Short mmCIF file of C-alpha atoms in Angstrom, two decimals:
data_model
loop_
_atom_site.label_atom_id
_atom_site.label_comp_id
_atom_site.label_asym_id
_atom_site.label_seq_id
_atom_site.Cartn_x
_atom_site.Cartn_y
_atom_site.Cartn_z
CA MET E 915 51.52 128.99 156.79
CA ILE E 916 52.62 131.62 153.97
CA ARG E 917 50.74 134.44 156.51
CA ALA E 918 52.49 133.11 159.71
CA GLY E 919 55.89 133.46 157.73
CA LEU E 920 54.47 136.86 156.87
CA ALA E 921 53.53 138.07 160.42
CA LEU E 922 57.15 136.73 160.99
CA LEU E 923 58.87 138.94 159.08
CA LEU E 924 56.60 142.03 159.78
CA SER E 925 57.54 142.06 163.46
CA ALA E 926 61.10 142.09 162.77
CA GLN E 927 60.91 144.47 160.18
CA ALA E 928 59.25 146.22 163.06
CA ALA E 929 62.09 145.52 165.53
CA ALA E 930 64.82 146.78 163.67
CA ALA E 931 62.53 149.90 162.93
CA GLY E 932 62.91 150.57 166.97
CA GLY E 933 67.10 150.21 167.77
CA LEU E 934 70.29 151.48 164.76
CA MET E 935 70.33 147.76 163.24
CA GLU E 936 70.33 147.70 159.48
CA ARG E 937 70.19 151.08 159.57
CA THR E 938 72.29 153.17 156.87
CA VAL E 939 74.56 156.39 158.51
CA THR E 940 77.66 158.40 157.54
CA PHE E 941 80.26 159.26 160.03
CA GLY E 942 82.11 162.16 160.74
CA ALA E 943 84.92 164.08 162.07
CA LEU E 944 83.53 167.69 162.71
CA ALA E 945 85.30 171.19 164.58
CA TYR E 946 84.25 174.69 164.39
CA ASP E 947 84.24 177.88 167.15
CA ASP E 948 81.93 179.27 164.58
CA ALA E 949 79.22 176.79 162.77
CA ASP E 950 79.47 178.65 159.07
CA ALA E 951 83.29 178.74 159.51
CA PRO E 952 84.00 174.71 160.13
CA ILE E 953 88.59 174.11 160.96
CA TYR E 954 88.05 170.52 160.00
CA VAL E 955 85.28 169.09 158.02
CA GLY E 956 85.79 164.75 157.54
CA GLU E 957 85.02 163.20 155.20
CA ARG E 958 82.04 161.60 154.89
CA HIS E 959 82.16 157.56 155.98
CA PRO E 960 79.13 155.27 154.88
CA ALA E 961 78.32 152.11 156.02
CA VAL E 962 75.08 150.05 157.79
CA VAL E 963 74.59 149.07 161.15
CA SER E 964 75.46 145.34 161.57
CA ASN E 965 77.18 143.51 164.30
CA ASN E 966 81.08 144.35 163.29
CA ILE E 967 82.92 147.36 163.63
CA GLU E 968 81.27 150.38 161.26
CA TYR E 969 84.57 152.91 161.64
CA GLY E 970 88.67 152.05 161.69
CA LEU E 971 89.12 156.26 161.59
CA GLY E 972 93.27 157.41 160.33
CA PRO E 973 94.04 160.28 158.79
CA GLU E 974 92.50 161.80 156.14
CA GLY E 975 94.63 164.97 155.94
CA VAL E 976 95.42 168.81 157.43
CA GLN E 977 92.99 170.96 157.60
CA ASN E 978 94.27 174.17 159.11
CA GLY E 979 96.93 171.61 161.81
CA TRP E 980 94.01 169.54 162.15
CA ASP E 981 93.33 165.60 161.21
CA ILE E 982 92.15 162.96 162.42
CA VAL E 983 92.91 160.72 165.62
CA PRO E 984 93.16 157.21 164.95
CA ALA E 985 89.44 156.17 166.44
CA ILE E 986 87.44 152.59 166.74
CA VAL E 987 83.57 153.12 165.72
CA ASP E 988 81.45 150.42 167.27
CA ILE E 989 77.91 151.68 166.44
CA ARG E 990 74.75 148.45 168.32
CA ASP E 991 71.46 148.55 167.81
CA ALA E 992 71.39 151.57 170.58
CA GLN E 993 74.72 152.23 171.60
CA VAL E 994 77.12 153.80 170.22
CA ILE E 995 81.00 152.87 171.39
CA VAL E 996 84.29 154.27 170.23
CA THR E 997 87.54 153.30 171.52
CA TYR E 998 91.28 154.04 170.76
CA PRO E 999 93.73 151.99 168.89
CA GLU E 1000 97.25 151.10 171.10
CA THR E 1001 99.04 153.93 169.61
CA VAL E 1002 97.29 157.27 170.71
CA GLY E 1003 96.76 158.53 173.02
CA GLY E 1004 96.80 162.42 174.17
CA THR E 1005 94.20 165.01 174.65
CA PHE E 1006 91.32 166.86 171.66
CA PRO E 1007 91.79 170.52 171.62
CA VAL E 1008 88.71 172.79 172.73
CA ALA E 1009 86.73 174.20 169.92
CA GLY E 1010 82.99 174.70 170.05
CA PHE E 1011 82.72 172.02 168.72
CA ASN E 1012 85.08 168.59 168.20
CA GLY E 1013 84.18 165.64 168.12
CA TYR E 1014 81.76 163.01 166.03
CA VAL E 1015 78.85 163.00 163.82
CA LEU E 1016 76.75 160.08 163.22
CA ASP E 1017 73.55 161.21 160.33
CA PHE E 1018 71.45 158.68 159.65
CA LEU E 1019 70.18 158.32 156.22
CA THR E 1020 66.10 158.58 157.38
CA GLU E 1021 63.17 160.79 156.31
CA CYS E 1022 62.45 161.04 160.46
CA VAL E 1023 63.17 162.16 163.17
CA LEU E 1024 65.69 158.93 164.62
CA PHE E 1025 66.56 160.10 167.71
CA ASN E 1026 64.02 160.60 171.01
CA GLY E 1027 66.82 161.60 172.88
CA ALA E 1028 70.95 160.39 173.59
CA ALA E 1029 73.26 160.75 176.88
CA GLN E 1030 76.83 158.95 177.51
CA ASN E 1031 76.40 155.56 179.11
CA LEU E 1032 78.92 156.62 182.52
CA GLU E 1033 78.60 152.81 183.61
CA ASN E 1034 80.73 151.28 180.27
CA SER E 1035 82.48 155.00 180.81
CA THR E 1036 86.50 155.04 181.54
CA ALA E 1037 86.10 158.88 180.53
CA VAL E 1038 83.71 161.31 181.77
CA LEU E 1039 82.55 163.39 178.71
CA GLN E 1040 81.31 167.25 179.10
CA ASP E 1041 77.90 168.60 180.32
CA GLY E 1042 76.01 168.88 177.15
CA ALA E 1043 79.01 166.98 174.98
CA VAL E 1044 76.30 164.52 173.53
CA PHE E 1045 73.27 166.09 171.59
CA VAL E 1046 70.82 165.27 168.70
CA GLU E 1047 69.94 167.19 165.83
CA GLY E 1048 66.06 164.82 163.64
CA SER E 1049 69.13 162.13 162.35
CA LYS E 1050 72.71 163.20 163.68
CA LEU E 1051 74.21 162.45 166.62
CA TYR E 1052 76.45 164.36 167.88
CA VAL E 1053 79.59 163.54 170.87
CA ASP E 1054 81.79 166.66 171.90
CA LEU E 1055 84.80 165.98 172.45
CA GLY E 1056 86.73 168.26 173.36
CA GLY E 1057 89.66 168.79 175.96
CA GLN E 1058 88.60 165.34 176.46
CA ASP E 1059 91.77 163.03 177.19
CA PHE E 1060 92.01 159.86 175.22
CA GLY E 1061 94.39 156.70 174.96
CA PRO E 1062 94.04 152.81 173.92
CA GLN E 1063 91.84 152.65 177.71
CA THR E 1064 89.48 154.93 176.86
CA PHE E 1065 85.87 153.82 176.56
CA ILE E 1066 83.14 156.07 175.43
CA VAL E 1067 79.87 154.91 175.21
CA VAL E 1068 76.33 156.61 174.12
CA ASP E 1069 73.01 155.34 174.77
CA VAL E 1070 70.67 156.23 171.81
CA ASP E 1071 66.25 155.82 172.88
CA VAL E 1072 65.58 155.57 168.79
CA ALA E 1073 62.36 156.78 167.41
CA ASP E 1074 59.73 153.66 165.99
CA CYS E 1075 61.14 155.01 162.76
CA PRO E 1076 61.15 153.51 158.82
CA LEU E 1077 64.22 151.34 158.20
CA SER E 1078 66.44 154.07 155.68
#
């Protein structure tokens, strides 16, 4: 009986290892033309991925004339969903990179890949706007219109990586 319980627990942990649920992540905004000289570096906001919304971003303070656009970020097991509150709308300024960086705190290469889910998004990002580097997911929003009806959905292919 105990062995069956242990097997179920190990099976549940193995399933979680293939997704984002229960992983520790930090989230922040970043803008640069030259990666070595950022225009804006937002605060890093830690969270553990759960069935709740992970981030409700608000202004953090102006840097070089830039600040955070309020946003709501919901991370799911294999998706990241970005929406905007009723109070905002406009166009993100264009830069070499102007967007969000999600850093999942793990020692392994977490992502096999990522792409915008066009079927569930209301806005189409530019080619190459979504990319991964190891355990980091980047979403470049430069030049993108946004408002309360904007949904940006990114699907991620999560590697079999131990939970962080």
